[in-house]
Each structure stands twice: as C-alpha cells, then as structure tokens.
Tab-separated table of C-alpha atoms in Angstrom:
chain	number	residue	atom	x	y	z
A	27	MET	CA	84.543	14.126	30.032
A	28	LEU	CA	85.984	17.348	31.254
A	29	LYS	CA	84.490	20.669	33.026
A	30	GLY	CA	83.030	22.696	30.012
A	31	GLU	CA	83.232	20.168	27.396
A	32	GLN	CA	79.806	19.481	25.558
A	33	LEU	CA	77.916	16.311	25.428
A	34	VAL	CA	75.584	15.921	22.523
A	35	ILE	CA	72.808	13.352	22.609
A	36	ILE	CA	70.957	12.525	19.484
A	37	GLY	CA	67.575	10.721	20.180
A	38	CYS	CA	64.931	10.818	22.525
A	39	GLY	CA	63.813	7.218	23.352
A	40	GLY	CA	64.984	4.756	25.672
A	41	VAL	CA	68.592	6.071	25.439
A	42	GLY	CA	68.411	9.819	25.248
A	43	ALA	CA	66.313	10.437	28.263
A	44	PRO	CA	67.796	8.338	30.797
A	45	ALA	CA	71.435	9.169	29.473
A	46	ALA	CA	70.769	12.763	29.654
A	47	MET	CA	69.522	12.603	32.909
A	48	LEU	CA	72.261	10.209	34.580
A	49	ALA	CA	74.891	12.470	32.455
A	50	ARG	CA	73.624	15.890	34.395
A	51	GLN	CA	74.043	13.782	37.546
A	52	LEU	CA	77.576	12.373	37.274
A	53	MET	CA	78.883	15.330	35.300
A	54	PRO	CA	77.232	18.528	36.645
A	55	GLU	CA	79.930	20.796	34.896
A	56	VAL	CA	79.675	19.312	31.277
A	57	GLU	CA	77.264	20.936	28.904
A	58	ILE	CA	74.639	18.482	27.527
A	59	VAL	CA	72.651	19.031	24.244
A	60	VAL	CA	69.734	16.300	23.404
A	61	VAL	CA	68.846	16.692	19.690
A	62	ARG	CA	65.460	15.183	19.020
A	63	GLU	CA	63.356	14.987	15.780
A	64	GLU	CA	60.233	14.209	17.787
A	65	ARG	CA	58.268	16.296	19.428
A	66	GLU	CA	58.371	14.551	22.836
A	67	PHE	CA	60.596	12.176	24.751
A	68	ILE	CA	59.120	8.874	24.615
A	69	VAL	CA	59.303	6.877	27.800
A	70	ARG	CA	58.630	3.585	26.701
B	18	MET	CA	47.206	4.650	23.907
B	19	VAL	CA	45.764	2.965	20.723
B	20	ALA	CA	42.998	1.493	22.679
B	21	GLY	CA	42.428	4.941	24.477
B	22	LEU	CA	43.337	3.879	28.105
B	23	VAL	CA	46.029	6.566	28.103
B	24	THR	CA	46.743	10.004	26.437
B	25	GLY	CA	50.436	10.678	24.581
B	26	GLU	CA	51.336	12.869	27.517
B	27	SER	CA	50.971	10.175	29.899
B	28	ILE	CA	53.702	8.203	28.287
B	29	THR	CA	56.341	10.778	27.690
B	30	ASN	CA	58.611	12.917	29.699
B	31	PRO	CA	57.887	16.491	29.888
B	32	ASP	CA	60.646	18.896	28.243
B	33	GLU	CA	60.780	21.237	31.713
B	34	LYS	CA	62.181	17.807	33.519
B	35	PHE	CA	65.349	18.008	31.262
B	36	ALA	CA	65.351	22.260	30.922
B	37	SER	CA	65.319	22.541	34.926
B	38	ALA	CA	68.035	19.970	35.001
B	39	GLY	CA	69.949	22.361	32.493
B	40	ILE	CA	69.779	20.070	29.530
B	41	GLN	CA	69.379	22.165	26.141
B	42	LEU	CA	66.868	20.369	23.898
B	43	VAL	CA	67.119	20.898	20.158
B	44	GLN	CA	63.909	19.912	18.045
B	45	ALA	CA	65.417	19.286	14.761
B	46	ARG	CA	66.571	16.150	12.693
B	47	ALA	CA	70.357	15.388	12.632
B	48	ASP	CA	71.278	15.276	8.816
B	49	ARG	CA	75.044	14.407	9.046
B	50	ILE	CA	77.580	13.963	11.455
B	51	ASP	CA	81.261	15.273	10.645
B	52	VAL	CA	83.484	13.127	13.115
B	53	GLN	CA	86.495	14.699	12.090
B	54	ALA	CA	84.985	17.965	12.867
B	55	ARG	CA	83.107	16.886	15.956
B	56	MET	CA	79.973	18.641	14.419
B	57	VAL	CA	76.315	17.666	13.937
B	58	TYR	CA	74.650	19.189	11.073
B	59	LEU	CA	70.922	19.734	11.377
B	60	ALA	CA	68.075	19.618	8.947
B	61	ASP	CA	67.221	23.303	9.656
B	62	GLY	CA	70.964	24.368	9.162
B	63	ARG	CA	72.129	24.630	12.461
B	64	GLN	CA	75.405	23.053	13.338
B	65	ILE	CA	76.463	21.668	16.829
B	66	THR	CA	79.907	20.895	18.107
B	67	TYR	CA	80.900	18.129	20.291
B	68	ASP	CA	83.218	16.833	22.229
B	69	LYS	CA	81.488	13.381	22.831
B	70	LEU	CA	78.478	12.528	20.880
B	71	LEU	CA	75.951	9.384	22.113
B	72	LEU	CA	73.810	8.135	19.034
B	73	GLY	CA	70.648	6.691	20.290
B	74	SER	CA	68.854	6.833	16.765
B	75	GLY	CA	66.501	3.648	17.649
B	76	ALA	CA	64.699	1.412	15.165
B	77	ASN	CA	62.345	1.530	12.367
B	78	PRO	CA	59.806	-0.904	11.988
B	79	LEU	CA	60.586	-3.935	9.495
B	80	ILE	CA	58.336	-3.516	6.796
B	81	PRO	CA	58.515	-6.592	4.493
B	82	PRO	CA	58.249	-6.056	0.685
B	83	LEU	CA	54.451	-7.111	0.514
B	84	ALA	CA	52.476	-5.369	-2.435
B	85	GLY	CA	49.961	-3.526	-0.766
B	86	ARG	CA	51.955	-2.134	2.241
B	87	ASP	CA	51.074	1.411	1.132
B	88	LEU	CA	47.393	0.967	1.022
B	89	ARG	CA	45.362	3.243	3.228
B	90	GLY	CA	44.494	1.233	6.601
B	91	VAL	CA	47.545	-0.395	6.826
B	92	PHE	CA	49.785	0.305	9.827
B	93	ALA	CA	52.890	-0.428	11.740
B	94	LEU	CA	53.231	0.585	15.352
B	95	ARG	CA	56.452	1.846	16.540
B	96	THR	CA	56.071	5.702	17.601
B	97	LEU	CA	53.807	7.707	19.399
B	98	THR	CA	52.646	9.345	15.870
B	99	ASP	CA	52.178	5.755	14.758
B	100	ALA	CA	49.865	5.447	17.780
B	101	GLU	CA	48.005	8.675	17.075
B	102	GLU	CA	47.547	7.512	13.361
B	103	ILE	CA	46.061	4.348	14.215
B	104	ARG	CA	43.831	5.557	17.144
B	105	ASP	CA	42.348	8.354	14.723
B	106	HIS	CA	41.741	6.044	12.155
B	107	LEU	CA	40.111	3.348	14.411
B	108	ALA	CA	37.995	6.115	15.336
B	109	THR	CA	36.683	7.611	12.007
B	110	ALA	CA	36.756	4.541	9.897
B	111	ASN	CA	35.567	2.193	12.465
B	112	PRO	CA	36.813	-0.985	10.978
B	113	ARG	CA	34.897	-4.245	11.590
B	114	ARG	CA	37.794	-6.882	10.284
B	115	LEU	CA	41.203	-6.201	11.994
B	116	VAL	CA	43.969	-8.421	10.781
B	117	PHE	CA	47.364	-8.600	12.587
B	118	ILE	CA	50.441	-9.701	10.398
B	119	GLY	CA	53.007	-11.133	12.939
B	120	ALA	CA	52.401	-12.662	16.382
B	121	GLY	CA	55.005	-11.090	18.395
B	122	PHE	CA	54.387	-8.955	21.637
B	123	ILE	CA	53.560	-5.677	20.115
B	124	SER	CA	51.137	-7.423	17.178
B	125	LEU	CA	49.402	-9.276	20.270
B	126	GLU	CA	49.426	-6.432	22.966
B	127	LEU	CA	47.621	-4.444	20.114
B	128	ALA	CA	45.078	-7.268	19.222
B	129	MET	CA	44.261	-7.780	22.837
B	130	LEU	CA	43.850	-3.961	23.987
B	131	LEU	CA	41.550	-3.302	20.774
B	132	ALA	CA	39.678	-6.624	21.614
B	133	SER	CA	39.365	-5.704	25.178
B	134	ARG	CA	37.911	-2.410	24.524
B	135	GLN	CA	36.448	-2.120	21.370
B	136	PRO	CA	32.476	-3.271	20.951
B	137	ASP	CA	31.284	-6.565	20.127
B	138	GLY	CA	31.280	-7.500	16.339
B	139	ARG	CA	34.643	-7.156	15.275
B	140	GLU	CA	36.581	-9.696	14.144
B	141	TYR	CA	40.289	-9.970	15.000
B	142	THR	CA	42.756	-12.342	13.149
B	143	VAL	CA	46.372	-12.869	13.882
B	144	ILE	CA	48.341	-14.178	11.016
B	145	GLU	CA	51.994	-15.800	11.723
B	146	LEU	CA	54.346	-17.417	9.809
B	147	LEU	CA	55.679	-19.524	12.417
B	148	SER	CA	54.004	-22.647	14.063
B	149	HIS	CA	52.934	-20.663	17.259
B	150	PRO	CA	52.690	-17.160	18.859
B	151	LEU	CA	55.636	-15.333	20.449
B	152	PRO	CA	57.954	-17.485	18.697
B	153	LEU	CA	60.889	-15.868	19.888
B	154	MET	CA	59.917	-16.132	23.414
B	155	LEU	CA	58.588	-19.570	23.852
B	156	ASP	CA	58.888	-23.211	22.781
B	157	PRO	CA	55.822	-24.860	20.934
B	158	GLU	CA	54.113	-26.458	23.939
B	159	PHE	CA	53.980	-22.927	25.562
B	160	GLY	CA	53.131	-21.473	22.564
B	161	LYS	CA	50.390	-23.742	22.220
B	162	ARG	CA	48.871	-22.502	25.547
B	163	VAL	CA	49.224	-18.889	24.620
B	164	HIS	CA	47.390	-19.930	21.299
B	165	ASP	CA	44.538	-21.717	22.639
B	166	HIS	CA	43.915	-18.870	25.422
B	167	LEU	CA	43.615	-16.153	22.689
B	168	GLN	CA	41.370	-18.539	20.724
B	169	ALA	CA	39.213	-18.406	23.639
B	170	GLN	CA	39.539	-15.020	23.731
B	171	GLY	CA	37.875	-14.385	20.420
B	172	LEU	CA	41.012	-14.026	18.157
B	173	THR	CA	41.512	-16.169	15.193
B	174	MET	CA	44.912	-17.315	14.968
B	175	ARG	CA	46.464	-18.275	12.043
B	176	MET	CA	49.612	-19.778	12.581
B	177	GLY	CA	52.126	-21.327	10.090
B	178	GLU	CA	50.363	-19.145	7.156
B	179	THR	CA	52.483	-16.878	4.891
B	180	VAL	CA	50.932	-13.487	3.723
B	181	THR	CA	51.979	-13.001	0.456
B	182	ARG	CA	50.114	-9.826	-0.635
B	183	ILE	CA	48.016	-6.843	0.778
B	184	VAL	CA	44.643	-6.469	-1.199
B	185	GLY	CA	43.211	-3.265	-2.007
B	186	ARG	CA	40.389	-1.503	-3.563
B	187	ASP	CA	40.005	2.118	-4.353
B	188	GLY	CA	43.456	2.393	-2.586
B	189	LYS	CA	42.185	1.410	0.693
B	190	VAL	CA	43.059	-2.085	2.068
B	191	ALA	CA	40.534	-4.795	1.519
B	192	GLY	CA	42.229	-8.150	2.681
B	193	VAL	CA	45.314	-9.851	2.936
B	194	GLU	CA	46.195	-13.047	0.607
B	195	LEU	CA	47.851	-15.912	1.931
B	196	ALA	CA	50.140	-18.359	0.167
B	197	SER	CA	47.511	-20.812	-0.232
B	198	GLY	CA	45.731	-18.229	-2.229
B	199	GLU	CA	43.030	-18.059	0.399
B	200	GLN	CA	41.779	-14.342	0.733
B	201	LEU	CA	41.180	-12.770	4.207
B	202	PRO	CA	38.830	-9.742	4.146
B	203	ALA	CA	40.029	-7.054	6.349
B	204	ASP	CA	39.412	-3.348	6.641
B	205	VAL	CA	42.530	-2.560	8.601
B	206	VAL	CA	45.771	-4.370	8.696
B	207	PHE	CA	48.686	-3.920	11.367
B	208	LEU	CA	52.040	-5.090	10.104
B	209	ASN	CA	54.195	-5.518	13.048
B	210	VAL	CA	56.933	-8.203	12.142
B	211	GLY	CA	59.699	-6.822	13.865
B	212	ALA	CA	62.244	-3.814	13.681
B	213	ARG	CA	65.491	-2.822	12.098
B	214	ALA	CA	68.347	-0.812	13.554
B	215	ASN	CA	68.105	2.929	12.082
B	216	THR	CA	71.902	3.362	11.084
B	217	GLN	CA	71.813	5.717	8.172
B	218	LEU	CA	73.391	8.538	10.347
B	219	ALA	CA	76.350	6.285	11.596
B	220	GLU	CA	76.777	4.694	8.262
B	221	ALA	CA	76.966	8.099	6.326
B	222	SER	CA	79.270	9.324	9.064
B	223	GLY	CA	81.925	6.328	8.507
B	224	LEU	CA	81.110	4.787	11.689
B	225	ARG	CA	81.191	0.888	11.449
B	226	THR	CA	77.836	-0.904	11.307
B	227	SER	CA	76.517	-4.240	10.456
B	228	ARG	CA	73.114	-5.679	9.466
B	229	PHE	CA	72.270	-5.524	13.003
B	230	GLY	CA	73.192	-2.295	13.974
B	231	ILE	CA	75.968	0.365	14.809
B	232	LYS	CA	78.942	-1.891	15.835
B	233	VAL	CA	80.138	-1.081	19.550
B	234	ASN	CA	82.498	-2.605	21.932
B	235	SER	CA	81.355	-3.524	25.635
B	236	PHE	CA	81.551	-0.089	26.767
B	237	LEU	CA	79.521	1.096	23.765
B	238	GLU	CA	82.116	2.856	22.136
B	239	THR	CA	81.756	3.118	18.192
B	240	SER	CA	84.733	2.935	15.685
B	241	ASP	CA	85.282	6.599	16.480
B	242	PRO	CA	86.499	7.202	20.048
B	243	ASP	CA	84.547	10.231	20.514
B	244	VAL	CA	81.231	8.822	19.519
B	245	LEU	CA	79.123	6.155	21.599
B	246	ALA	CA	75.832	4.616	20.872
B	247	ALA	CA	73.288	2.684	22.569
B	248	GLY	CA	69.782	1.226	22.351
B	249	ASP	CA	67.716	-0.307	19.307
B	250	CYS	CA	70.455	1.222	16.854
B	251	VAL	CA	73.123	-0.765	17.797
B	252	GLU	CA	74.182	-4.487	17.223
B	253	LYS	CA	74.433	-6.275	20.642
B	254	GLN	CA	75.922	-9.657	21.614
B	255	HIS	CA	73.655	-12.566	23.074
B	256	PHE	CA	75.170	-13.172	26.710
B	257	ILE	CA	75.028	-16.979	26.181
B	258	THR	CA	76.110	-17.641	22.630
B	259	ARG	CA	78.362	-14.447	22.364
B	260	LYS	CA	77.142	-13.896	18.820
B	261	PRO	CA	75.982	-10.815	17.365
B	262	VAL	CA	72.480	-10.043	17.388
B	263	PRO	CA	69.876	-7.388	16.785
B	264	GLY	CA	68.035	-6.146	19.759
B	265	GLN	CA	65.100	-4.053	20.036
B	266	LEU	CA	63.878	-4.031	23.459
B	267	ARG	CA	62.991	-1.300	26.177
B	268	GLY	CA	65.258	-2.897	28.692
B	269	PRO	CA	68.622	-2.860	26.948
B	270	ALA	CA	68.042	0.519	25.459
B	271	VAL	CA	67.437	2.107	28.735
B	272	ILE	CA	70.222	0.278	30.561
B	273	GLN	CA	72.422	1.125	27.719
B	274	GLY	CA	71.626	4.770	27.732
B	275	ARG	CA	72.482	5.026	31.445
B	276	LEU	CA	75.529	2.548	30.781
B	277	ALA	CA	76.770	5.240	28.045
B	278	ALA	CA	76.407	8.121	30.588
B	279	LYS	CA	78.611	6.098	33.427
B	280	ARG	CA	80.957	5.495	30.597
B	281	LEU	CA	81.396	9.076	29.875
B	282	ALA	CA	81.577	10.062	33.390
B	283	GLY	CA	84.945	7.729	33.555
B	284	TYR	CA	83.468	4.296	34.704
B	285	ALA	CA	84.794	1.249	33.163
B	286	ILE	CA	81.692	-0.828	33.438
B	287	GLU	CA	81.032	-3.255	30.543
B	288	PHE	CA	77.616	-4.060	29.120
B	289	PRO	CA	77.439	-8.048	29.702
B	290	GLY	CA	75.168	-9.083	26.332
B	291	VAL	CA	71.316	-9.491	25.972
B	292	LEU	CA	69.190	-12.444	26.810
B	293	ASN	CA	66.334	-10.828	25.393
B	294	ASN	CA	64.274	-10.872	28.497
B	295	CYS	CA	60.747	-9.723	28.331
B	296	VAL	CA	57.223	-9.804	29.503
B	297	VAL	CA	53.603	-9.215	27.923
B	298	ARG	CA	50.299	-9.441	29.316
B	299	LEU	CA	47.713	-11.068	26.928
B	300	PHE	CA	44.171	-10.664	28.512
B	301	ASP	CA	44.426	-12.351	32.203
B	302	ARG	CA	47.664	-14.138	31.184
B	303	TYR	CA	51.110	-12.832	31.828
B	304	VAL	CA	53.965	-14.261	29.401
B	305	ALA	CA	57.664	-13.827	30.256
B	306	SER	CA	60.655	-15.313	28.683
B	307	THR	CA	64.703	-14.944	28.880
B	308	GLY	CA	67.654	-16.648	27.557
B	309	LEU	CA	67.532	-19.486	24.753
B	310	THR	CA	64.333	-21.233	24.288
B	311	GLU	CA	64.991	-25.022	23.754
B	312	GLU	CA	64.393	-24.819	20.001
B	313	GLN	CA	67.054	-22.037	19.954
B	314	ALA	CA	69.510	-24.036	22.318
B	315	ARG	CA	69.214	-26.855	19.951
B	316	GLN	CA	69.588	-24.194	17.139
B	317	GLU	CA	72.901	-23.522	18.511
B	318	ALA	CA	73.985	-27.120	18.634
B	319	LEU	CA	73.500	-27.310	22.298
B	320	GLU	CA	72.149	-30.644	23.879
B	321	THR	CA	69.555	-29.536	26.371
B	322	VAL	CA	67.638	-30.886	29.193
B	323	SER	CA	64.618	-29.005	30.415
B	324	ALA	CA	61.682	-29.298	32.994
B	325	THR	CA	58.305	-27.730	33.338
B	326	VAL	CA	56.866	-27.018	36.830
B	327	ASP	CA	53.403	-26.189	37.342
B	328	SER	CA	53.098	-23.968	40.418
B	329	ARG	CA	50.476	-22.002	42.213
B	330	SER	CA	50.658	-18.444	42.852
B	331	LYS	CA	49.920	-18.715	46.900
B	332	HIS	CA	49.765	-21.918	49.068
B	333	GLY	CA	46.643	-24.101	48.336
B	334	MET	CA	45.154	-23.350	51.582
B	335	ILE	CA	44.762	-19.507	50.872
B	336	PRO	CA	41.692	-18.286	48.889
B	337	GLY	CA	42.476	-16.672	45.330
B	338	VAL	CA	45.168	-19.220	44.306
B	339	LYS	CA	46.003	-18.937	40.633
B	340	PRO	CA	47.963	-21.292	38.297
B	341	TRP	CA	51.106	-20.580	36.823
B	342	SER	CA	53.921	-22.640	34.741
B	343	ILE	CA	57.653	-22.204	34.565
B	344	LYS	CA	59.864	-24.128	32.055
B	345	LEU	CA	63.486	-23.850	32.554
B	346	VAL	CA	66.394	-24.962	29.885
B	347	PHE	CA	69.640	-26.455	30.815
B	348	ASP	CA	72.806	-27.093	28.963
B	349	ARG	CA	72.769	-30.985	29.177
B	350	THR	CA	76.612	-31.028	29.122
B	351	THR	CA	77.571	-28.228	31.602
B	352	GLY	CA	74.347	-27.873	33.399
B	353	LYS	CA	73.928	-24.195	32.987
B	354	LEU	CA	70.794	-22.560	32.952
B	355	LEU	CA	69.957	-21.325	29.448
B	356	GLY	CA	66.571	-20.103	29.571
B	357	GLY	CA	63.145	-19.632	31.196
B	358	GLN	CA	59.470	-19.215	30.196
B	359	ILE	CA	56.702	-18.399	32.352
B	360	ILE	CA	52.908	-18.308	31.765
B	361	SER	CA	50.821	-16.860	34.589
B	362	GLU	CA	47.259	-16.277	35.396
B	363	ASP	CA	48.380	-13.907	38.356
B	364	ILE	CA	50.626	-11.018	37.917
B	365	ALA	CA	53.313	-11.401	40.636
B	366	PRO	CA	54.835	-14.633	39.457
B	367	VAL	CA	55.670	-13.520	36.122
B	368	LYS	CA	58.439	-11.190	37.676
B	369	GLU	CA	60.285	-14.578	38.626
B	370	ILE	CA	61.712	-14.290	35.199
B	371	ASP	CA	64.001	-11.495	36.649
B	372	ALA	CA	65.474	-14.241	38.879
B	373	VAL	CA	66.079	-16.613	36.163
B	374	ASN	CA	67.807	-13.697	34.251
B	375	ALA	CA	70.066	-13.114	37.262
B	376	LEU	CA	70.977	-16.941	37.320
B	377	ILE	CA	71.726	-17.103	34.053
B	378	LEU	CA	73.755	-14.186	33.954
B	379	GLY	CA	75.428	-15.722	37.288
B	380	GLY	CA	76.164	-18.742	35.385
B	381	LYS	CA	74.263	-20.749	37.703
B	382	THR	CA	73.729	-24.608	37.043
B	383	LEU	CA	71.119	-26.910	37.498
B	384	TYR	CA	73.104	-28.530	40.470
B	385	ASP	CA	73.116	-24.800	41.968
B	386	LEU	CA	69.479	-24.217	41.222
B	387	THR	CA	68.459	-27.328	43.337
B	388	VAL	CA	69.626	-25.675	46.567
B	389	LEU	CA	68.124	-22.339	45.613
B	390	MET	CA	66.017	-21.150	48.687
B	391	CYS	CA	63.298	-19.088	48.078
B	392	ALA	CA	61.566	-16.345	50.657
B	393	GLY	CA	58.306	-17.707	51.423
B	394	THR	CA	54.877	-17.195	53.139
B	395	PRO	CA	51.480	-19.015	52.198
B	396	ASP	CA	50.145	-15.662	50.719
B	397	CYS	CA	52.643	-15.324	48.115
B	398	SER	CA	54.451	-18.901	47.862
B	399	PRO	CA	53.307	-22.036	46.851
B	400	GLU	CA	53.892	-25.125	48.954
B	401	PRO	CA	57.604	-26.002	49.335
B	402	SER	CA	57.106	-29.169	47.038
B	403	LEU	CA	55.838	-26.809	44.514
B	404	GLU	CA	58.660	-23.817	44.801
B	405	PRO	CA	59.204	-23.808	41.082
B	406	ILE	CA	62.615	-23.003	40.081
B	407	SER	CA	64.356	-25.511	42.268
B	408	ILE	CA	61.768	-28.206	41.487
B	409	ALA	CA	62.464	-27.674	38.074
B	410	ALA	CA	65.984	-28.010	38.837
B	411	GLU	CA	65.471	-31.186	40.475
B	412	GLN	CA	63.633	-32.509	37.717
B	413	ALA	CA	66.063	-31.654	35.344
B	414	LEU	CA	68.592	-33.540	37.559
B	415	GLN	CA	66.760	-36.850	37.589
B	416	LYS	CA	66.140	-36.712	33.668
B	417	LEU	CA	69.945	-36.612	33.293
B	418	ARG	CA	69.841	-40.117	34.981
B	419	GLU	CA	67.274	-41.517	32.800
C-alpha cells in the first residue's frame, strides 16, 4: 500500500487486532481503520 | 471467564493500545460493501472508503436444527457476550443438572472448568454423536483414555448418542431426548458442536465463497483484488490433503491476520495450509494433536503405519516424573509424517506437538525422524531409550518389515 492510502479492517477477533497492529508497524504512512461490531477486541 | 477465573477485561485488548498507535476504531456493524466504489456502509449510516479492505468477520456457532434450541437455558459459547450470559445464568438459576452436547474441546473445556469450580452436587453429562471425545483430534484408543479420565473426574460421558430434541417446560429447558427415546433431565444445556464461517457480508458483496468460507488464494486475496480475508471466515486448504476445509482455530486466524498485513506491505509469503494443530487441558491432562489422525488418513485412502510411545516427563531417577504418550501416524508408502497426538500428565511435553507440526510442514519421513536428535537433560527429558519422537519412528520402521 502507498502513503496516504486507507486500509479498512472489519473484525476484532484473532484477525483484526494483530493485523491492525502489524500493519501499523509495516506501513506507518497508511491510514488504518478498524470496524468492529463488538464493544471490545477479543484476544482469544 | 464462565467459571469465574478471569474477567472480561483480562481477555481483551484495550482500545487505548490501538488509538495510541494511530489506528482509528469504529464501533458499528458493517452492513454492506460496494467493491466497485470501494466503500463500506455501516449500520449507523456512516460510510468509509478504502483502498484495501481486510475481512475478518469470524464464525458463528453451528446450531443444529434441534427442536427446543431457543428455550431459556440453552447456550452456545463463542463470544465474550456469550460467556457473560452463561456466567450470569449460572449465578442466578443455579442449575444442578448440566448437559453438554458435543465433545469437542470447547464443550469439554467448559464442562471441566465448571466441574472444577462449582460446588458438589451438580451433575455434568457430555453427549457426543461419535464414539469418543475429541473425535476430530484423536484416534479411538487415545479418545478412550480421555473418556476414562473425564469419567474418573465425575463427568458422565454418553458417547455414540444422538440428541433428537431439547425438551422444555414453561419456556425453560428441562432435558434432552436421545434417539433411543431416553430423556435426560437438564437445567441447562450447552450446544457446542462446531462453528460456521460468517460469509454474509462477503456473499452480499459478490465475493466468491464456498460452504467452508470466503475463497482466498495463498496470499489471502479474495476474488476482488482490493479485498483480503483471513481467519475463521475463510476457507482453508489442508496442508496434507490439499483439499478445501473449514477452519475455526485461533492459531491460523492470528497467523493469517498478520500474514494479510505483510501482504499489504508488499511481502509475498504464502499461507501453507492448515494442520488443525490444537491443545486443550482437561483437569490434569493435557491433550494435543496435529495433522491427520490414523482414521482421517484412512478416510483419505492413505495406507498408514503408526506407533505409540509411552514416555516420561523427565528421567526416571528425578523426583516428580509424570507419564505422557505420543502417537505418530505415517504414510506407509512414502514414509511421510501425517499426524501426531499427545496426552500428558505434565504441562511441558504437550508442546512437543509443535515439533511434530514443524516436522510435517518440513515434509519429514519416519526415516528422517529415526535420527532426530533432541536436546536432553534429566530434569526435562526422558531416558534416551524413551525419547518419544525418534523411538516412535523406530517402532514404525520396524512395523514396515512385519
């Protein structure tokens, strides 16, 4: 992804949280939005 | 959490962690995706544009079409909300007779935790359609060991039984009826027989799906080049059979989530497929498996040779030795390692399943495993004559000559 592009992640389980955090590390200049229905991220 | 051991907060990631990393959080249900316009429509009316989209929509509990499944006191466990509802119901209704439909690891973990924590006088009954507990993880002889252990801990194990309906009274669960006509009284029923990929959003968006989930390639890309999908909601490929399979385990979900991030950052690392490796604690036994059981291998028309080694958690001269057993399954024709199962009374040996997993992924054969050299010291290794993986391989080697 390129600088200024937007990544949208839908989900907050085993995929959403680790994907968002690693994406932030690997692509610091990309906008990241996580959409989740649940009130919290789930670890397990 | 259901058993009161931890709080909801302790098993969730705090929002601040993401906000401080510059990640925007939106709490809303995603109702629709327009892949042409690259737009996500939220239930609250908001719209979010994307350049790339990652779907991690998870899975829903598989609820069989049993009459009575909507009665008060019937639960499936999947989400934090489910766990809170179960915890609250147990606290207020104080059920005495608890019935668990399904003997997979979620059902058994739940039964074990409640039986461990709750006061005496409660009855715990596990009903399973197949012949033994953990049928997707274990062959019958290992399943029998688990069965006997759970019985010894006070659970009533009803294997090979079909539940035909859930019986109610005044809107509340009162029991379950088996195919034999026998009725078992129940004050609460837990229905955990599996999960199904949540593909609604993907399907409505025109993405390719199958009965196992969203179709993705080995880079987790869907049929739309700007949409990736990962975790419980996607169809997996089995590493050994290369066949499409469902998959709702934590390990692949986390690895796929991280792999998707790497793909978006430009890496070209392929997902290898799943082996369904998993581990569960049942009272003071640790049970793990990976790859194919011998039964599953035969269903795939593979001719097998297997070996079981009963080993020790440490050298016999060291105090505190505990037994553990490993079964390895090989392809008789190629010698390739197909699967492994472990039951251990100690916590450390069960993680040898990861070694077995790596050996399968590396395409190793029983011949390779006969010369596998393990790190060893008496405090954490058995005698060399009981080194389980290489000894199992040697036993399998000998069986090939019989």
